[in-house]
XYZ file of C-alpha atoms in Angstrom:
657
model
C 143.700 68.254 88.775
C 143.507 65.773 91.605
C 140.106 64.739 92.933
C 139.075 66.596 96.071
C 141.614 69.386 95.767
C 140.680 72.297 98.037
C 140.404 75.755 96.495
C 138.814 78.926 97.883
C 135.098 79.168 97.252
C 134.335 81.359 94.273
C 137.687 80.573 92.671
C 136.969 77.122 91.332
C 137.737 76.553 87.653
C 134.562 75.958 85.676
C 133.723 74.954 82.103
C 130.411 76.848 82.378
C 131.099 80.106 80.547
C 128.990 83.250 80.101
C 128.735 82.419 76.414
C 127.618 78.906 77.253
C 124.920 80.234 79.575
C 123.762 82.627 76.847
C 123.517 79.734 74.408
C 121.489 77.831 77.004
C 119.058 80.731 77.496
C 116.854 79.645 74.585
C 113.298 78.927 75.664
C 110.271 76.913 74.589
C 107.931 79.274 76.312
C 105.051 79.855 73.882
C 103.502 76.469 73.585
C 103.481 73.423 71.371
C 100.772 71.592 69.472
C 100.068 68.301 67.805
C 99.423 68.989 64.126
C 98.256 65.935 62.206
C 99.948 63.795 64.863
C 103.303 65.598 64.800
C 104.625 68.147 67.321
C 104.972 71.803 66.383
C 106.581 74.211 68.848
C 107.976 77.715 69.335
C 111.514 78.405 70.451
C 113.584 81.530 70.979
C 116.938 82.186 69.319
C 119.250 84.192 71.620
C 121.903 84.431 68.890
C 119.315 86.125 66.645
C 118.307 88.858 69.057
C 115.865 86.606 70.890
C 113.446 86.233 67.983
C 110.928 83.386 68.242
C 110.555 80.867 65.466
C 108.139 77.970 65.027
C 109.427 74.482 64.266
C 107.891 71.108 63.542
C 109.018 67.518 63.767
C 109.451 65.876 60.380
C 108.366 62.270 59.766
C 111.976 61.122 60.172
C 112.190 62.817 63.593
C 114.343 65.725 62.461
C 113.464 69.371 63.126
C 112.172 71.658 60.397
C 112.107 75.404 61.010
C 108.975 77.020 59.591
C 109.735 80.691 60.240
C 113.046 81.937 58.901
C 114.546 85.261 60.019
C 113.444 87.994 60.244
C 109.988 86.567 61.034
C 109.422 86.700 64.789
C 106.321 85.124 66.390
C 105.758 87.241 69.490
C 102.684 88.969 70.860
C 102.686 92.184 72.880
C 99.222 91.882 74.431
C 99.627 92.884 78.099
C 103.301 93.493 77.071
C 104.078 89.927 78.168
C 102.296 88.350 75.192
C 101.530 84.664 74.980
C 99.662 82.499 72.500
C 101.328 84.210 69.537
C 100.733 81.318 67.144
C 98.488 78.388 66.384
C 98.119 75.797 63.661
C 94.904 75.471 61.681
C 95.273 72.259 59.738
C 98.797 72.614 58.393
C 98.532 76.384 58.137
C 100.542 78.334 60.679
C 98.908 81.550 61.908
C 101.159 83.822 63.959
C 101.641 87.332 65.324
C 104.606 89.126 63.765
C 106.412 91.055 66.498
C 107.271 94.295 64.717
C 103.781 95.138 63.405
C 101.631 92.809 65.580
C 99.549 91.771 62.559
C 98.408 88.190 62.049
C 100.001 86.243 59.206
C 99.331 82.815 57.754
C 101.971 80.483 56.414
C 101.513 77.242 54.540
C 104.742 75.226 54.906
C 106.863 75.838 51.843
C 105.207 79.208 51.151
C 105.708 82.759 52.395
C 103.824 84.529 55.200
C 100.784 86.537 54.121
C 98.894 89.023 56.325
C 95.334 88.183 57.328
C 94.714 91.320 59.400
C 95.015 94.856 58.071
C 97.689 97.420 58.747
C 96.395 100.008 61.208
C 96.435 103.748 61.587
C 99.781 104.874 63.111
C 97.832 106.510 65.931
C 96.596 103.080 67.005
C 98.349 99.996 68.271
C 96.431 96.793 67.589
C 97.785 93.562 69.004
C 96.618 89.951 69.003
C 97.313 87.036 71.335
C 95.891 83.819 72.810
C 95.333 82.351 69.339
C 93.389 79.123 68.800
C 91.469 77.537 65.944
C 87.694 77.939 65.790
C 85.490 74.901 66.329
C 85.264 74.257 62.561
C 88.854 75.188 61.676
C 87.901 78.076 59.393
C 88.824 80.945 61.705
C 91.264 81.938 64.401
C 89.722 82.989 67.720
C 91.920 85.331 69.739
C 92.246 88.287 72.088
C 92.600 91.709 70.465
C 94.120 94.656 72.310
C 93.625 98.135 70.865
C 95.559 101.067 72.305
C 94.771 104.641 71.322
C 96.241 107.541 73.301
C 95.319 106.714 76.916
C 92.487 104.323 76.060
C 92.770 100.542 75.978
C 90.087 98.181 74.679
C 90.319 94.400 74.727
C 87.901 92.003 73.107
C 87.627 88.556 71.581
C 87.586 88.421 67.797
C 87.284 85.896 64.988
C 89.479 86.137 61.879
C 89.136 83.928 58.779
C 92.301 82.005 58.024
C 91.827 82.625 54.309
C 90.982 86.308 54.870
C 92.262 89.281 52.923
C 94.857 91.069 55.032
C 93.674 94.453 53.844
C 90.009 94.027 54.762
C 89.287 95.088 58.339
C 85.651 93.951 57.966
C 86.845 90.358 58.160
C 87.872 90.854 61.819
C 84.640 90.042 63.670
C 84.022 91.095 67.276
C 82.672 88.182 69.344
C 82.742 89.299 72.968
C 84.095 91.922 75.325
C 82.625 94.274 77.868
C 85.435 94.094 80.422
C 88.915 95.544 80.797
C 90.612 92.173 80.361
C 89.686 88.963 78.560
C 91.520 85.653 78.232
C 91.027 81.977 77.357
C 88.423 82.345 74.572
C 86.993 78.866 73.986
C 84.221 77.825 71.581
C 82.141 74.783 72.444
C 82.609 71.795 70.101
C 79.540 72.754 68.055
C 80.283 76.489 68.188
C 76.986 77.300 69.913
C 78.648 78.739 73.007
C 81.677 80.852 73.774
C 83.413 80.753 77.146
C 86.107 83.094 78.394
C 87.635 84.649 81.481
C 87.274 88.352 82.317
C 88.373 90.733 85.045
C 88.530 94.424 85.833
C 90.932 96.845 87.446
C 92.155 96.758 90.183
C 92.029 92.946 90.251
C 94.879 90.940 88.810
C 93.867 87.547 87.381
C 95.137 85.743 90.487
C 92.939 87.984 92.668
C 89.548 87.515 91.037
C 88.123 86.668 87.616
C 84.771 85.676 86.136
C 83.907 82.802 83.833
C 81.493 84.163 81.236
C 79.365 82.254 78.743
C 77.638 83.626 75.652
C 75.165 81.802 73.386
C 74.888 81.949 69.600
C 72.028 84.230 68.570
C 69.763 84.114 65.513
C 72.142 86.375 63.581
C 75.093 84.037 63.981
C 76.828 86.189 66.588
C 77.107 85.741 70.335
C 74.593 87.365 72.646
C 74.936 89.033 76.027
C 77.215 87.125 78.377
C 76.270 85.660 81.735
C 78.632 85.040 84.622
C 78.586 81.408 85.736
C 81.531 81.296 88.124
C 84.016 83.574 89.827
C 84.084 86.916 91.615
C 86.508 89.622 92.711
C 87.865 87.213 95.329
C 87.818 83.954 93.350
C 90.378 83.313 90.629
C 88.942 81.208 87.794
C 91.234 80.032 84.982
C 91.349 77.944 81.805
C 87.819 76.880 80.874
C 87.854 73.822 78.592
C 84.748 72.246 77.077
C 84.097 68.637 78.009
C 81.130 68.611 75.618
C 78.658 71.196 74.313
C 77.015 71.554 77.723
C 79.761 71.233 80.324
C 83.193 72.602 81.093
C 86.187 71.756 83.197
C 87.678 74.832 84.833
C 90.165 75.867 87.500
C 89.086 77.822 90.601
C 90.781 78.706 93.875
C 87.516 78.929 95.848
C 88.866 76.292 98.257
C 92.042 78.284 98.895
C 93.910 76.239 96.289
C 93.651 76.289 92.497
C 91.790 73.013 91.894
C 89.809 71.439 89.060
C 86.008 71.685 88.835
C 83.250 70.623 86.463
C 80.359 72.943 85.602
C 77.251 71.800 83.735
C 75.245 74.422 81.821
C 71.580 74.649 80.855
C 70.015 76.802 78.164
C 69.115 79.621 80.549
C 71.774 79.169 83.177
C 73.771 76.658 85.107
C 71.954 73.518 86.176
C 73.153 70.888 88.628
C 75.744 71.145 89.978
C 74.667 74.567 91.208
C 77.087 77.390 90.221
C 77.725 78.130 93.876
C 78.700 74.495 94.340
C 80.639 73.396 91.251
C 81.766 69.791 91.317
C 85.330 69.353 92.570
C 87.264 66.908 90.384
C 90.589 66.507 92.195
C 90.363 68.467 95.444
C 93.293 68.894 97.769
C 95.983 71.196 99.102
C 97.777 71.448 95.798
C 97.633 73.811 92.840
C 96.396 73.046 89.347
C 96.861 76.569 88.071
C 99.157 79.543 88.338
C 99.576 83.259 87.696
C 98.314 84.480 84.330
C 101.301 86.592 83.318
C 101.243 85.378 79.724
C 98.199 84.430 77.713
C 97.314 80.816 76.830
C 98.998 78.885 79.616
C 97.777 75.350 80.141
C 97.547 73.422 83.379
C 95.292 70.592 82.210
C 94.000 68.992 79.026
C 90.805 67.132 78.142
C 91.228 63.532 76.997
C 88.741 61.099 75.428
C 87.162 58.600 77.788
C 86.046 61.165 80.375
C 89.578 61.910 81.580
C 91.777 64.924 82.269
C 95.546 65.219 82.244
C 96.769 67.813 84.736
C 99.897 69.217 86.352
C 99.562 69.269 90.145
C 101.937 71.489 92.095
C 103.084 71.858 95.663
C 106.701 72.913 95.500
C 107.405 70.396 92.739
C 105.229 69.378 89.788
C 103.451 66.077 89.184
C 101.704 65.009 85.971
C 98.528 63.096 86.747
C 95.550 61.474 85.012
C 92.132 62.220 86.485
C 89.265 59.828 85.711
C 86.075 61.889 85.866
C 83.814 58.833 86.059
C 85.482 57.166 89.028
C 87.279 60.107 90.631
C 90.534 58.156 90.677
C 93.859 59.856 90.064
C 96.985 58.192 88.655
C 100.338 59.936 88.882
C 102.755 59.459 85.989
C 106.372 58.747 86.791
C 108.661 61.215 85.015
C 112.167 60.334 86.203
C 114.332 63.376 86.787
C 111.638 65.883 85.773
C 110.696 68.073 88.723
C 109.315 71.049 86.794
C 106.595 70.279 84.244
C 104.370 72.388 82.006
C 101.618 70.700 80.015
C 101.390 72.190 76.518
C 99.137 69.853 74.489
C 97.319 66.540 74.471
C 96.767 64.383 71.417
C 93.168 64.280 70.178
C 93.154 60.491 70.441
C 94.333 60.735 74.065
C 97.380 58.495 73.721
C 100.137 61.081 74.050
C 100.891 64.473 75.556
C 103.520 67.160 75.079
C 105.223 68.636 78.126
C 107.949 71.232 78.616
C 110.168 70.869 81.638
C 113.326 69.637 83.223
C 114.937 68.937 86.551
C 117.954 69.694 88.678
C 120.069 67.498 86.404
C 117.850 67.155 83.349
C 117.900 69.757 80.569
C 114.810 71.748 79.808
C 113.011 70.664 76.701
C 109.916 69.506 74.892
C 109.128 65.876 75.601
C 106.384 63.477 74.605
C 104.692 61.254 77.189
C 102.948 58.020 76.311
C 99.945 58.117 78.632
C 99.473 54.352 78.670
C 103.063 53.166 79.187
C 104.460 56.299 80.811
C 107.392 56.307 78.391
C 108.981 59.737 77.932
C 110.759 60.564 74.671
C 112.540 63.823 73.776
C 111.260 66.022 70.965
C 113.488 69.075 71.391
C 115.940 69.277 74.288
C 117.766 72.537 74.982
C 121.161 70.941 75.391
C 123.276 73.684 73.814
C 125.338 75.185 76.615
C 123.774 72.829 79.173
C 126.502 71.681 81.576
C 127.587 68.129 82.150
C 125.664 66.530 85.019
C 128.939 66.410 86.958
C 128.766 70.203 87.309
C 125.090 70.419 88.254
C 124.236 70.841 91.906
C 121.389 68.672 93.249
C 118.363 70.755 94.207
C 117.355 70.712 97.868
C 113.813 72.028 98.522
C 113.855 73.530 102.008
C 111.415 75.162 104.378
C 112.682 77.740 106.870
C 110.649 78.887 109.863
C 110.652 82.319 111.495
C 110.211 83.126 115.182
C 106.414 83.214 114.807
C 106.348 79.797 113.153
C 105.690 81.089 109.628
C 107.165 78.997 106.847
C 109.334 80.277 104.003
C 109.969 77.957 101.076
C 113.220 77.896 99.131
C 115.494 75.754 96.970
C 119.161 75.324 97.873
C 121.851 74.602 95.284
C 125.097 74.047 97.193
C 128.499 74.633 95.560
C 129.269 71.588 93.464
C 132.252 70.421 91.436
C 133.418 66.925 90.459
C 137.096 67.478 91.348
C 137.277 70.490 93.666
C 136.050 71.225 97.166
C 136.222 74.229 99.451
C 138.671 74.650 102.328
C 137.666 72.817 105.503
C 137.771 76.043 107.548
C 135.696 78.126 105.137
C 131.981 78.418 104.448
C 130.865 79.289 100.928
C 129.444 82.567 99.690
C 125.853 82.424 98.448
C 123.865 84.248 95.821
C 120.349 84.588 97.237
C 117.790 84.836 94.432
C 114.519 86.778 94.705
C 112.233 85.864 91.812
C 110.245 88.378 89.805
C 106.523 88.761 89.698
C 106.248 89.002 92.663
C 103.220 86.742 92.077
C 105.285 83.885 90.631
C 107.552 81.141 91.882
C 110.971 79.599 91.461
C 110.982 75.985 90.354
C 113.364 73.063 90.744
C 115.363 73.363 87.574
C 119.029 72.801 86.895
C 120.099 75.569 84.555
C 123.371 76.744 83.136
C 122.849 80.050 84.966
C 122.724 78.251 88.339
C 125.655 75.971 87.443
C 127.615 79.081 86.443
C 127.713 79.953 90.147
C 127.698 76.581 91.908
C 130.491 75.155 89.741
C 132.651 78.113 90.813
C 132.010 77.509 94.501
C 129.204 80.036 95.006
C 125.984 78.536 96.321
C 122.538 79.580 95.136
C 119.549 80.003 97.463
C 116.351 80.503 95.428
C 113.634 81.879 97.722
C 109.872 81.466 97.265
C 109.013 84.231 99.691
C 105.473 84.881 100.951
C 103.421 85.948 97.957
C 104.760 83.160 95.748
C 102.430 80.813 93.928
C 102.339 77.047 94.247
C 101.512 76.974 97.966
C 97.870 78.059 98.056
C 96.023 81.367 98.214
C 96.816 82.076 101.853
C 100.556 81.897 101.162
C 100.078 83.961 97.998
C 98.167 86.652 99.875
C 100.790 87.066 102.580
C 102.135 89.779 100.294
C 98.827 91.668 100.090
C 99.498 95.252 101.231
C 102.950 94.067 102.373
C 105.220 94.270 99.319
C 108.595 95.526 100.451
C 108.038 94.004 103.891
C 107.182 90.292 103.658
C 109.343 89.586 100.588
C 112.305 91.340 102.208
C 111.827 89.639 105.580
C 111.400 86.174 104.059
C 114.416 86.500 101.763
C 116.568 87.684 104.643
C 115.225 84.934 106.926
C 116.076 82.168 104.459
C 119.605 83.558 104.053
C 120.125 83.868 107.814
C 118.807 80.373 108.507
C 121.140 78.889 105.920
C 124.086 80.670 107.511
C 123.001 79.668 111.036
C 122.979 76.053 109.875
C 126.660 76.437 108.973
C 126.019 76.042 105.242
C 126.815 79.607 104.146
C 129.229 82.361 105.186
C 127.045 85.032 106.848
C 129.505 87.738 105.763
C 129.363 86.719 102.097
C 125.701 86.706 101.180
C 124.666 88.556 98.042
C 121.104 89.099 96.837
C 120.035 89.112 93.182
C 116.722 89.645 91.429
C 114.945 90.709 88.265
C 111.960 93.072 88.005
C 109.964 92.677 91.242
C 112.909 90.607 92.452
C 115.071 93.691 91.844
C 112.736 95.642 94.149
C 113.325 93.015 96.844
C 117.088 93.258 96.271
C 117.207 97.026 96.615
C 114.751 97.133 99.525
C 116.779 94.445 101.317
C 120.002 96.424 100.933
C 118.378 99.553 102.345
C 116.491 98.025 105.269
C 118.485 94.969 106.417
C 122.133 94.226 107.180
C 122.072 90.648 105.886
C 123.611 91.127 102.453
C 127.099 92.199 101.430
C 126.161 93.019 97.823
C 123.158 93.256 95.528
C 122.441 92.861 91.817
C 119.195 94.286 90.423
C 118.112 93.630 86.850
C 115.276 95.861 85.554
C 114.291 96.303 89.184
C 111.456 98.446 90.508
C 112.948 101.312 92.510
C 110.030 103.705 93.056
C 106.499 102.374 93.545
C 104.897 105.756 92.810
C 106.741 106.135 89.510
C 105.961 102.519 88.684
C 102.235 103.127 89.173
C 102.405 106.262 87.015
C 104.492 104.962 84.128
C 103.955 101.226 83.759
C 101.648 99.602 81.213
C 97.915 99.017 81.625
C 98.038 95.353 82.650
C 100.050 96.146 85.795
C 98.899 99.724 86.332
C 96.704 98.690 89.297
C 98.811 95.749 90.474
C 100.204 97.824 93.316
C 96.693 98.395 94.710
C 96.903 94.870 96.091
C 100.627 94.865 96.877
C 100.751 98.196 98.734
C 97.343 99.904 98.598
C 95.162 102.106 96.388
C 96.228 105.593 95.347
C 95.992 108.350 96.388
C 94.919 107.089 99.826
C 98.191 105.256 100.471
C 100.547 107.636 98.687
C 102.742 108.025 101.761
C 103.061 104.238 102.043
C 104.275 104.067 98.436
C 107.040 106.480 99.326
C 107.962 104.658 102.533
C 108.117 101.214 100.896
C 110.115 102.213 97.824
C 113.806 101.274 97.761
C 114.466 104.855 96.598
C 113.478 106.080 100.077
C 116.078 103.890 101.776
C 119.217 104.587 99.775
C 120.737 106.264 102.838
C 120.652 102.856 104.527
C 122.527 101.107 101.698
C 126.125 100.329 102.614
C 126.748 97.354 100.314
C 127.819 97.798 96.676
C 125.099 97.626 94.020
C 125.065 96.499 90.381
C 122.147 97.872 88.339
C 121.333 96.295 84.970
C 118.659 97.878 82.782
C 117.082 97.501 79.350
C 116.621 100.865 77.664
C 113.456 99.703 75.882
C 111.728 98.339 78.992
C 107.990 99.200 78.893
C 107.259 97.529 82.234
C 109.947 99.029 84.475
C 110.934 102.120 82.483
C 114.516 103.367 82.472
C 113.800 106.483 84.618
C 113.220 104.205 87.611
C 116.746 102.795 87.368
C 118.307 106.167 86.659
C 116.610 107.777 89.647
C 118.054 105.085 91.904
C 121.496 105.474 90.366
C 121.381 109.222 91.037
C 120.555 108.587 94.704
C 123.385 106.067 95.022
C 125.768 108.683 93.646
C 124.405 111.335 95.999
C 124.939 109.082 99.024
C 128.341 107.858 97.903
C 127.310 104.202 97.649
C 129.661 102.093 95.474
C 127.754 100.978 92.402
C 127.794 100.168 88.715
C 124.995 101.006 86.290
C 124.933 99.296 82.904
C 122.121 99.876 80.407
C 121.544 97.869 77.233
C 120.114 99.405 74.074
C 117.563 97.277 72.264
C 116.699 95.242 75.364
C 113.358 95.312 77.139
C 112.096 93.738 80.341
C 114.244 90.623 80.374
C 117.365 90.270 78.300
C 116.964 88.221 75.120
C 120.184 88.748 73.189
C 123.047 86.333 73.682
C 125.606 89.153 73.928
C 123.591 90.841 76.673
C 123.100 87.639 78.680
C 126.826 86.867 78.515
C 127.832 90.424 79.391
C 125.553 90.487 82.440
C 127.158 87.307 83.787
C 130.666 88.661 83.220
C 129.753 91.844 85.064
C 128.046 89.920 87.879
C 130.975 87.562 88.418
C 133.531 90.360 88.613
C 131.206 92.400 90.829
C 130.580 89.596 93.323
C 134.248 88.631 93.328
C 135.149 92.153 94.420
C 132.267 92.421 96.900
C 132.563 88.970 98.497
C 136.322 88.646 98.440
C 137.123 85.924 95.932
C 139.143 85.874 92.728
C 137.226 84.135 89.936
C 139.111 81.661 87.819
C 139.311 82.575 84.152
C 136.045 81.769 82.389
C 136.174 78.353 80.811
C 139.421 77.413 82.561
C 140.201 73.682 82.692
C 138.260 71.981 85.425
């Protein structure tokens, strides 16, 4: 094929296949650790039903898998899990997905339970695992569900415990609906953690609680040292036995602070005036959807290593003695997650990637800045020639309000679009909605851009990474601000002559699916929509979803029953009569977060109003598709659907490019 040949947008031949994207959907999303100087990490296996294994780097640099099938290290605390494993010495302790018990594994051995089986009437889950201060126990969050009751607390479990003896599971702290980030001080004399209550979500308001060791060896009554219902406090980490570093958004931005504690309460700095460590209009922190995230680490020499965010991520060293900050140069890496720091402070493990760099686990030398790969997710990752450069953009509405987005224009090394044609665009609305899209070149984006379909990834009002004020633009306004901002970004792109205004499609998962369906019913911007596990009825969502999110809508729409009418008015289900564009609905039949009846109710209304649509449900899939076959099938369906809706004929998948 000659260079620069013009072909209709959407019809470009591409080597990026649905199967390739499925292979590239593996993740490294549940942390990594240094264990005796070597990296251990978790990774998902899409070709094995999405199970999560734990691997380690051997002395020769090769990868050794520690958990063979069918072992699956996944927690179900809050349904989203997180922190499902930790290493204690060279012993792996992990949550097995099917029974949610804790198991220990010494490399070369077989997993053995260290928590008991439970009564079938109960569901006991563990998450946010970490080693105790002396390495003899695992400290973690326990979630116990019985009928309609939910209790969460912090417990201690001996690593060498008998899996049949429930007395070995020791309660340490609780007293609130939610707990997270349990952290023992270096000498074990204090326990710190984060707590919050309904209807707050952890990005609304949390409390930092401290408890002291009592004369019986347990922890006494807690005291609140920071936080409130309107201040989000995250990730306490002990600097020494008497002081912590912690994240708070009291300034309007999640920033780092230091808090010094006395025996009876906080001493200088005063708890109402914690010491800011790296203040500014940037975020060191994010939404606590999964347990045990990490935004900073404590290093020897009175230093912190942190990820600072404002649209893109920057890894930086903070010197607590001098207040100086040094940014580390990470060429090509625009999205960074800090997962561990070496005890000696020489190295760190990060997970991330960029518009043209594959996602993966990398090691950073903190003195030289050298970055070396540990585990790159290169399977199915396209050649750089087929990856569109990311263009962070800010669009402005008529009132001067900003909307942030990332543009990935159609891109191909040997093909271009016709001179008299503007490309179709897939406009992406992220889930959450308290979340954000990041600059990341993925096979799923290249699947579209290499075919001549642009991608516009919108961080609508309510997204994180831009401060509390931007995040709270969605308060009481879900279904309004997200819809308006997504439509605005799409219109502005078309007005700039970069997209065909008649060929704009909108796609989204979960809360993003809500934005898709609401946009189709209340605006005329989009010619098609694809909703994956999307929320269709806010009232049904509030009634049927799990405990963690059961009061989320109080802040997004309003409390019930006072705002019941508003729930009805905002729901996409109420606006099906206004939908004229075709709709593709994708749903997991085992979804505990957006249950299947929500999708089926919307499908029934589409049928009643004669709206063209497809509904495809997947057995064995939950909230987010994990299986390679499902991921590939969804892309095949989406490509054919958008081809029909936007008027292009896709080239055969994997055709020569």
